[in-house]
Short mmCIF file of C-alpha atoms in Angstrom, two decimals:
data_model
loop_
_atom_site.label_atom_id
_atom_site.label_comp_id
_atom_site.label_asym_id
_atom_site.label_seq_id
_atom_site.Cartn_x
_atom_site.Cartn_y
_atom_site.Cartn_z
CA UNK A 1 -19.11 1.69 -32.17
CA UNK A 2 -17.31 4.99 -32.06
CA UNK A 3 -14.31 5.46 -29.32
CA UNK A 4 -12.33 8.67 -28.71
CA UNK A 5 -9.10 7.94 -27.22
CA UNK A 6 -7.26 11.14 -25.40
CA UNK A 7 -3.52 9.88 -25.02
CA UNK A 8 -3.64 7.81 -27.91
CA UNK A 9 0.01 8.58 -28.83
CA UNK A 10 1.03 7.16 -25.48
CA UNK A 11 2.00 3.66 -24.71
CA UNK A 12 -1.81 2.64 -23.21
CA UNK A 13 -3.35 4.71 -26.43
CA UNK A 14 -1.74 3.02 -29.03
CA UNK A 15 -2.19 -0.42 -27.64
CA UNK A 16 -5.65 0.42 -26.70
CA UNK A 17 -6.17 1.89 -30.38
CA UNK A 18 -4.78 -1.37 -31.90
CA UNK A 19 -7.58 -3.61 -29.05
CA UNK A 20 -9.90 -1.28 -30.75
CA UNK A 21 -10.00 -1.57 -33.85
CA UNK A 22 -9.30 -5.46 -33.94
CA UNK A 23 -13.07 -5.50 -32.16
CA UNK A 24 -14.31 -3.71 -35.14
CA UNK A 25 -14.52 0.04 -33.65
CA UNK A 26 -13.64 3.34 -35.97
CA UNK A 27 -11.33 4.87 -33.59
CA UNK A 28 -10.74 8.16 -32.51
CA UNK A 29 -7.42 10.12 -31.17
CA UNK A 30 -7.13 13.90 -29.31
CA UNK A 31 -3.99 14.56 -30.24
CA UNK A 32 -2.02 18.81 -29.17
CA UNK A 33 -0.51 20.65 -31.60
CA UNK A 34 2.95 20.52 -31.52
CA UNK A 35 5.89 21.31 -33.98
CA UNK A 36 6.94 17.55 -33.83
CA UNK A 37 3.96 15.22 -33.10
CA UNK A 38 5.20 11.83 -31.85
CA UNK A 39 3.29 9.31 -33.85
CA UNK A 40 5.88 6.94 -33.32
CA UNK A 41 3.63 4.41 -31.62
CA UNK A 42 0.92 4.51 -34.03
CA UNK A 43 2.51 4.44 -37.38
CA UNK A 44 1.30 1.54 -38.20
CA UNK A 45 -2.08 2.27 -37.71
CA UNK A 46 -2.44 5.78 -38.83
CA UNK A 47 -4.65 4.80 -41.50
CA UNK A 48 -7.58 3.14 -39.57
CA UNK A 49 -7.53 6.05 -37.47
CA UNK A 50 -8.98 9.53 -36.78
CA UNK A 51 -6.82 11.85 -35.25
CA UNK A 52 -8.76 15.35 -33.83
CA UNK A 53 -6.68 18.60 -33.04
CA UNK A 54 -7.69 19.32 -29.10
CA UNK A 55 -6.05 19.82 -25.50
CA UNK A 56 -7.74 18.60 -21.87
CA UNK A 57 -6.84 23.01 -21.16
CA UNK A 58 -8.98 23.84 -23.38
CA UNK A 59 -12.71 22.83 -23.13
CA UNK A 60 -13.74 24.01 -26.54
CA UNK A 61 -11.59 21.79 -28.57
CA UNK A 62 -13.04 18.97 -25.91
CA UNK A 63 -16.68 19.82 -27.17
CA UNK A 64 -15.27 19.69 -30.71
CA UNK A 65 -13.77 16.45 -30.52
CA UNK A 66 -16.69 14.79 -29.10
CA UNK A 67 -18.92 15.76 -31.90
CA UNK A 68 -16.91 14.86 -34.23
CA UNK A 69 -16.26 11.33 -33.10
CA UNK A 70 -19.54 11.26 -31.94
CA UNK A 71 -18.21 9.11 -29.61
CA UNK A 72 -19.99 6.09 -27.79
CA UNK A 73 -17.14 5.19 -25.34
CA UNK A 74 -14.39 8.01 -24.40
CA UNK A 75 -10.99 6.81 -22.58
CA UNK A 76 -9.46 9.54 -20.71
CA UNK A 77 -5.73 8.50 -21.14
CA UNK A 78 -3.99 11.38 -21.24
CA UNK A 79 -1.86 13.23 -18.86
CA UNK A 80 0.95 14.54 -17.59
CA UNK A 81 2.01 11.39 -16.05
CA UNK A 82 5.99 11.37 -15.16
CA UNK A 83 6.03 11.48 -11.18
CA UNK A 84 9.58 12.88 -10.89
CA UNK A 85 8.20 16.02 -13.48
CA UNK A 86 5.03 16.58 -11.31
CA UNK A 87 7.24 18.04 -8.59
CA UNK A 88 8.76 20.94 -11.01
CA UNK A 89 5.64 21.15 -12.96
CA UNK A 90 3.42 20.84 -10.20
CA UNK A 91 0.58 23.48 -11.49
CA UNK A 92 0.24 22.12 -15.08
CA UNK A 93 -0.31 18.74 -13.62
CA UNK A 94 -2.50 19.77 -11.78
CA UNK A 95 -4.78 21.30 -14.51
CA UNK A 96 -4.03 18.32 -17.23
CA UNK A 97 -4.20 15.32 -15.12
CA UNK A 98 -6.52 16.50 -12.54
CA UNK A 99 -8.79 19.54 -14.28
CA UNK A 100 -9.01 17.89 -17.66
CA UNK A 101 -10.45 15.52 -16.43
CA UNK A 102 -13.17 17.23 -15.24
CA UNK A 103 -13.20 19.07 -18.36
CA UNK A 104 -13.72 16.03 -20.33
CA UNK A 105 -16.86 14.67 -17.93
CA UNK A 106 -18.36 18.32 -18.12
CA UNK A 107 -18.40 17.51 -22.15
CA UNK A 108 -19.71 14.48 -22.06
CA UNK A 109 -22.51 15.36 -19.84
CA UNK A 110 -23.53 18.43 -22.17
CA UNK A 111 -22.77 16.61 -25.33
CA UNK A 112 -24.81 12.92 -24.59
CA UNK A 113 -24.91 11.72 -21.24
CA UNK A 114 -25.40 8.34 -22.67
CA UNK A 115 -21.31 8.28 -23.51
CA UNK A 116 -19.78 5.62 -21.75
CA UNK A 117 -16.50 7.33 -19.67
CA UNK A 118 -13.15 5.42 -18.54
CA UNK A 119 -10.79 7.23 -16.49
CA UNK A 120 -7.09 6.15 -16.31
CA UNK A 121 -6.28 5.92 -12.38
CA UNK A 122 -3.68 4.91 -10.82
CA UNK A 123 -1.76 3.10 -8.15
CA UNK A 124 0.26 5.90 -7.18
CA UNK A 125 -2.88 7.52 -5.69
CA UNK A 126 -2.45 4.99 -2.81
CA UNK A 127 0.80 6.31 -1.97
CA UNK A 128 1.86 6.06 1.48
CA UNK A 129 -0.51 2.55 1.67
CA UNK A 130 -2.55 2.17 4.50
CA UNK A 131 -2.63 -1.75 4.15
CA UNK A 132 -1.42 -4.40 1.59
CA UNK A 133 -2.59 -5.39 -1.20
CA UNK A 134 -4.14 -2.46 -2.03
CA UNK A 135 -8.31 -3.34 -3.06
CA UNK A 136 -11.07 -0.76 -4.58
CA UNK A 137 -11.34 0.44 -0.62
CA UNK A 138 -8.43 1.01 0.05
CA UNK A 139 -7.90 4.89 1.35
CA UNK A 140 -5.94 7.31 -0.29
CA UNK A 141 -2.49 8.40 0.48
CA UNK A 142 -0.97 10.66 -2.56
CA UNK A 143 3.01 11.37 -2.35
CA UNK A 144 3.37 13.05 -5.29
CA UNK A 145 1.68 15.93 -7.33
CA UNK A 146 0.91 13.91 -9.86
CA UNK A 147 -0.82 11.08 -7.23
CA UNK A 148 -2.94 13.88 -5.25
CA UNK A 149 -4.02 15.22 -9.22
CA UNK A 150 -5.11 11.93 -10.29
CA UNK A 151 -6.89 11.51 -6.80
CA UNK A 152 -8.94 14.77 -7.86
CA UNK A 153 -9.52 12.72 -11.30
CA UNK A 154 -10.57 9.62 -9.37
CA UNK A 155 -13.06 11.25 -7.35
CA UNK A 156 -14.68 13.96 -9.88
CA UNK A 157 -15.34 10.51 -11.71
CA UNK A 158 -17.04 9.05 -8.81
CA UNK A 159 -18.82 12.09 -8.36
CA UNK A 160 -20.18 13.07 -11.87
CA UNK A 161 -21.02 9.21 -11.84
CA UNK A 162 -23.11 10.07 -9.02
CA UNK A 163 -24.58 13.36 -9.79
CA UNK A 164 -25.46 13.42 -13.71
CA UNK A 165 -26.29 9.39 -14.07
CA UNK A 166 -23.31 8.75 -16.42
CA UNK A 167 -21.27 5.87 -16.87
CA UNK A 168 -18.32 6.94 -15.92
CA UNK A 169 -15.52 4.35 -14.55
CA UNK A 170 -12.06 4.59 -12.97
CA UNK A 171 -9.08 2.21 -13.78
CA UNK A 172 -6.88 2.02 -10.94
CA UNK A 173 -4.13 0.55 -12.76
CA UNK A 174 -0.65 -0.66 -11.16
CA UNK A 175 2.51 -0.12 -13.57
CA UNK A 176 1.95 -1.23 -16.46
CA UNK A 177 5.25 -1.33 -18.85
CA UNK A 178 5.92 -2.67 -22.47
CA UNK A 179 8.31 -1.67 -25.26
CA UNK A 180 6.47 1.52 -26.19
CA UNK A 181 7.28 2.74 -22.22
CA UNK A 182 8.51 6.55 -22.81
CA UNK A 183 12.34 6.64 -21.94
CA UNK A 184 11.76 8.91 -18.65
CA UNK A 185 10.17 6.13 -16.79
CA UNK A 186 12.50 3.41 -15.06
CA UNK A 187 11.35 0.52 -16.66
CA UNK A 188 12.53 1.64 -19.92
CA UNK A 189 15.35 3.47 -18.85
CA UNK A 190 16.72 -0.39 -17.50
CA UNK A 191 16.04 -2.09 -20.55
CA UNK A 192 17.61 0.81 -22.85
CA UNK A 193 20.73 0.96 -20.57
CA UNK A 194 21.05 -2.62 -20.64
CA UNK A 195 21.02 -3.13 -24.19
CA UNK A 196 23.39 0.08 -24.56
CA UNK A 197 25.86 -1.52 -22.71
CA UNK A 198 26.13 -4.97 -24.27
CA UNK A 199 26.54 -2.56 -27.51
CA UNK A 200 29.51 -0.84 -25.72
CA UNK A 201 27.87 2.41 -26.14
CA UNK A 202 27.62 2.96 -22.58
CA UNK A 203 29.04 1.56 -19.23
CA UNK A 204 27.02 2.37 -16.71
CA UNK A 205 22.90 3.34 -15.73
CA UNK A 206 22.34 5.83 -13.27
CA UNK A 207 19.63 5.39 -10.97
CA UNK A 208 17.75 7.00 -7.77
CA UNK A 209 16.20 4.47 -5.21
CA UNK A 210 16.60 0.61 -5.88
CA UNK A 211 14.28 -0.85 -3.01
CA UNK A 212 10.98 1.11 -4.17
CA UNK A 213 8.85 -2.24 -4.65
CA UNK A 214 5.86 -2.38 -7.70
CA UNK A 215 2.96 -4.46 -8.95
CA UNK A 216 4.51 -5.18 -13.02
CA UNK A 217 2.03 -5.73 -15.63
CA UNK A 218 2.43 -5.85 -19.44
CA UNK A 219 0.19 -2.71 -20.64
CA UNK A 220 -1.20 -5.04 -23.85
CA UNK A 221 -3.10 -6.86 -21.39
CA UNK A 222 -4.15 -4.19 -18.93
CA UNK A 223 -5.70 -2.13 -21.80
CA UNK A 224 -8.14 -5.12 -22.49
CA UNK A 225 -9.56 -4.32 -18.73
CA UNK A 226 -10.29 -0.90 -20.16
CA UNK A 227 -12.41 -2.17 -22.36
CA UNK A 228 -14.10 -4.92 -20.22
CA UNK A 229 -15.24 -2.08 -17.54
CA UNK A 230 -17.39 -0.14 -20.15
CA UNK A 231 -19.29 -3.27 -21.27
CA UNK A 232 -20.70 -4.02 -17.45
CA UNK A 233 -24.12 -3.63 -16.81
CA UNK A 234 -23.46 -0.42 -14.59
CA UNK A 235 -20.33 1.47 -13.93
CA UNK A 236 -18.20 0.66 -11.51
CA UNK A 237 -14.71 0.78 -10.32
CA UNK A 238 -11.91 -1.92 -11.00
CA UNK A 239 -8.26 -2.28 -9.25
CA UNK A 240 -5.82 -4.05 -11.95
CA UNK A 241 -2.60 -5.69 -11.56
CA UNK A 242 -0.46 -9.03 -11.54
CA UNK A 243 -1.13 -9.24 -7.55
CA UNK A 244 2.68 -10.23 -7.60
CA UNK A 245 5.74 -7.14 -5.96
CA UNK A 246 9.07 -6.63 -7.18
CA UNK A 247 11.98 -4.14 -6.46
CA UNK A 248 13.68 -1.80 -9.05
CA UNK A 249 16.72 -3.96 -8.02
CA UNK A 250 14.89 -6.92 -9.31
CA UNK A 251 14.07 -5.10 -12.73
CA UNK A 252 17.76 -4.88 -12.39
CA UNK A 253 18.82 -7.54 -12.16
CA UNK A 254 16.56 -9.44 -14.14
CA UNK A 255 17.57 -7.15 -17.36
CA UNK A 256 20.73 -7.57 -16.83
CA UNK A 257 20.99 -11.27 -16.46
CA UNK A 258 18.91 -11.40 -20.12
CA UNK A 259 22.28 -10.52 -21.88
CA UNK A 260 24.62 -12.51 -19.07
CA UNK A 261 25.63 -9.37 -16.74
CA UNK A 262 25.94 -8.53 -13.28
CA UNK A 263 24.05 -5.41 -12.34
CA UNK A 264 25.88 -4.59 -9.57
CA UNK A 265 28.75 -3.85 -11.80
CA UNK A 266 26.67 -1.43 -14.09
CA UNK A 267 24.23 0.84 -12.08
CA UNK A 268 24.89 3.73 -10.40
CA UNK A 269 22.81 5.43 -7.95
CA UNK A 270 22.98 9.40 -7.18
CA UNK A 271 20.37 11.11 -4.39
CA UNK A 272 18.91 13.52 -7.21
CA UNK A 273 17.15 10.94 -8.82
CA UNK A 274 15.61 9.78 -5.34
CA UNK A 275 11.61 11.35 -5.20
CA UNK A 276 11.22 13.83 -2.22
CA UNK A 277 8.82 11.46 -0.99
CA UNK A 278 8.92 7.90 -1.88
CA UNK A 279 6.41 5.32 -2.29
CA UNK A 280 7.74 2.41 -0.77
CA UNK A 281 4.87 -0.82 -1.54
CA UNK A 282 2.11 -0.98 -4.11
CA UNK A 283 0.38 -4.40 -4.63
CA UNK A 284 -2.90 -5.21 -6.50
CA UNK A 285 -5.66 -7.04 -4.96
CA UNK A 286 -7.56 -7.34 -8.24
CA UNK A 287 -10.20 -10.02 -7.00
CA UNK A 288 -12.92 -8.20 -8.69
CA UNK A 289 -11.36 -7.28 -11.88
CA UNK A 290 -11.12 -11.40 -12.37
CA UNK A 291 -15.00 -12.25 -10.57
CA UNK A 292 -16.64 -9.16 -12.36
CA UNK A 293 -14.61 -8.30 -15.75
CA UNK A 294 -13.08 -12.45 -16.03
CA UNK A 295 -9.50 -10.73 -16.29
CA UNK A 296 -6.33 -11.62 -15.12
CA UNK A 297 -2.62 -10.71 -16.96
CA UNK A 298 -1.13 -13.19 -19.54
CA UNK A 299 2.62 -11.61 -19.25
CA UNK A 300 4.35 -12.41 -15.77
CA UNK A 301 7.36 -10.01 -14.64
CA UNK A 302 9.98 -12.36 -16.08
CA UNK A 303 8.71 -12.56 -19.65
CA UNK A 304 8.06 -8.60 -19.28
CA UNK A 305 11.48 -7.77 -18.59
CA UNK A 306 12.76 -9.83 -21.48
CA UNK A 307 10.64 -8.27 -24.10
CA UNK A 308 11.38 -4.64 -23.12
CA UNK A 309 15.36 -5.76 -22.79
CA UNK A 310 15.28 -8.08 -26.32
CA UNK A 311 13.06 -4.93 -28.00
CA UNK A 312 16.22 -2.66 -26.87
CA UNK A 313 18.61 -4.89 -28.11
CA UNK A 314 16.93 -5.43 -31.51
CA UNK A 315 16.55 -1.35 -32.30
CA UNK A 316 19.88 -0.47 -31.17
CA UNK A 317 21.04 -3.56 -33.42
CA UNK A 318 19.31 -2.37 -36.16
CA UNK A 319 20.51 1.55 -35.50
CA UNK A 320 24.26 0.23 -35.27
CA UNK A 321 23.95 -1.70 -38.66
CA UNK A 322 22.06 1.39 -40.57
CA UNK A 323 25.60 3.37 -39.14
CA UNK A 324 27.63 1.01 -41.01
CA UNK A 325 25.46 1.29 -43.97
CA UNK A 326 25.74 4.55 -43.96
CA UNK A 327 29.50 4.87 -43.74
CA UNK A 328 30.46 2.55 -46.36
CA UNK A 329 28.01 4.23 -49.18
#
């Protein structure tokens, strides 16, 4: 089995990539040109893998990167996927997480319509929620950019699905975090703060809204779902999550008491980091993720706030003692 991976220098893509391979596939990655590609993530595994020039703006190098994988399964993971940057960038992602995806069906269906499609959805596209926990019907209510362009993804899925007989599925994932979490989102932002302060190379973390609550999952396991929805018998869509809510205060505090602190004493909030319009509630009814795909998450919120804090404490450990290295040669 072939698999093209878009994203696959992300958190999800490199743990998906590693899930991948371990079942035996040759692996495939759409990576942009840049003048610093960050193959940080997948280092390790650069060697068992593929990586193909190409950009979801540009439907050519799409087309190319589907006939060269000649892909069986194709996970759409890519995106411009930082909430707070969706408001200043609101156009571009609008055309990478909402267009390319469209881009990336209207491939498949030219190239072989026999390609098996997952599309990386999200919780956010509930928004404003209309009930709780939040199922495969629950209605839409985008508060964000990048929520209302991964809605448009969601549904051009649904509709392609529909129209052209593919199997095409959507992921409607709730956060999903790990040690591989890009520094811009909160999660990781915590843990790194945390750790720099028990260094003594910081003394505070400065954060927007504390009472926002989330659905926490480890993204090792959720990427396994991925996988699970493209070997049903037909294509359909799957809610994941831990069916469990906590605050950012509770991140918070948790992190904090992993290296015996009080985070009251540490974090700082400031009004510019609040969102112009919050999401207040997201919680996963993922009943049919566990009848239909025999799912459910191995890391609870406790354990994954001590492996991103202990991962943070380890590198900056390990950064401190190269220093010292360094100074005495």
């Amino acid at each position: 089995m072939n698999a093209l991976i878009t994203g696959i220098t992300g958190q999800d893509g490199s743990y998906l990539a590693e899930f991948l391979l371990s079942k035996g596939y040759d692996v495939y990655g759409l990576i942009r040109r840049t003048s610093t590609p960050n193959l940080s993530r997948i280092l390790h595994i650069l060697d068992k893998i593929t990586l193909i020039p190409g950009d979801l703006l540009d439907q050519g190098s799409i087309n190319r990167a589907l006939s060269i994988s000649m892909a069986d399964e194709v996970y759409n993971l890519a995106a411009q996927s930082f909430v707070k940057a969706s408001w200043s960038q609101p156009e571009f992602t609008g055309e990478v997480t909402g267009l390319g995806v469209l881009r990336m069906l209207d491939g498949i269906r030219m190239a072989n319509k026999n390609i098996k499609f997952y599309q990386a959805s999200t919780s956010e596209m509930f928004g404003k929620v209309a009930h709780s926990p939040q199922s495969e019907d629950t209605p839409f209510y985008p508060r964000s950019p990048y929520g209302v362009a991964k809605v448009y993804g969601h549904w051009i899925t649904v509709n392609y699905r529909e129209s052209y007989d593919l199997f095409a599925v959507s992921g409607i994932l709730f956060n999903h975090e790990s040690p591989r979490r890009g520094i811009e989102f909160v999660s990781k932002k915590i843990a790194n703060g945390v750790a720099r302060i028990y260094h003594g190379l910081d003394t505070s973390i400065t954060l927007g809204n504390l009472e926002p609550k989330r659905d926490w999952g480890f993204a090792g396991d959720y990427v396994q779902a991925m996988w699970k929805m493209l070997q049903q018998p037909s294509p359909e869509n799957y809610v994941v999550g831990s069916g469990e809510t906590h605050s950012v205060e509770e991140f918070c505090k948790l992190a904090f008491k992993r290296v015996g602190l009080d985070y009251k004493k540490y974090v700082v909030q400031h009004p510019d980091l609040y969102r112009p319009a919050e999401v207040n509630l997201l919680l996963a009814d993922s009943s049919k993720a566990k009848r239909d795909l025999l799912w459910e998450p191995k890391t609870n919120f406790n354990d994954l706030v001590n492996l991103m804090v202990d991962y943070e404490l380890e590198e900056i450990s390990k950064c401190l003692l190269s220093r010292e290295s360094n100074k005495k040669t």
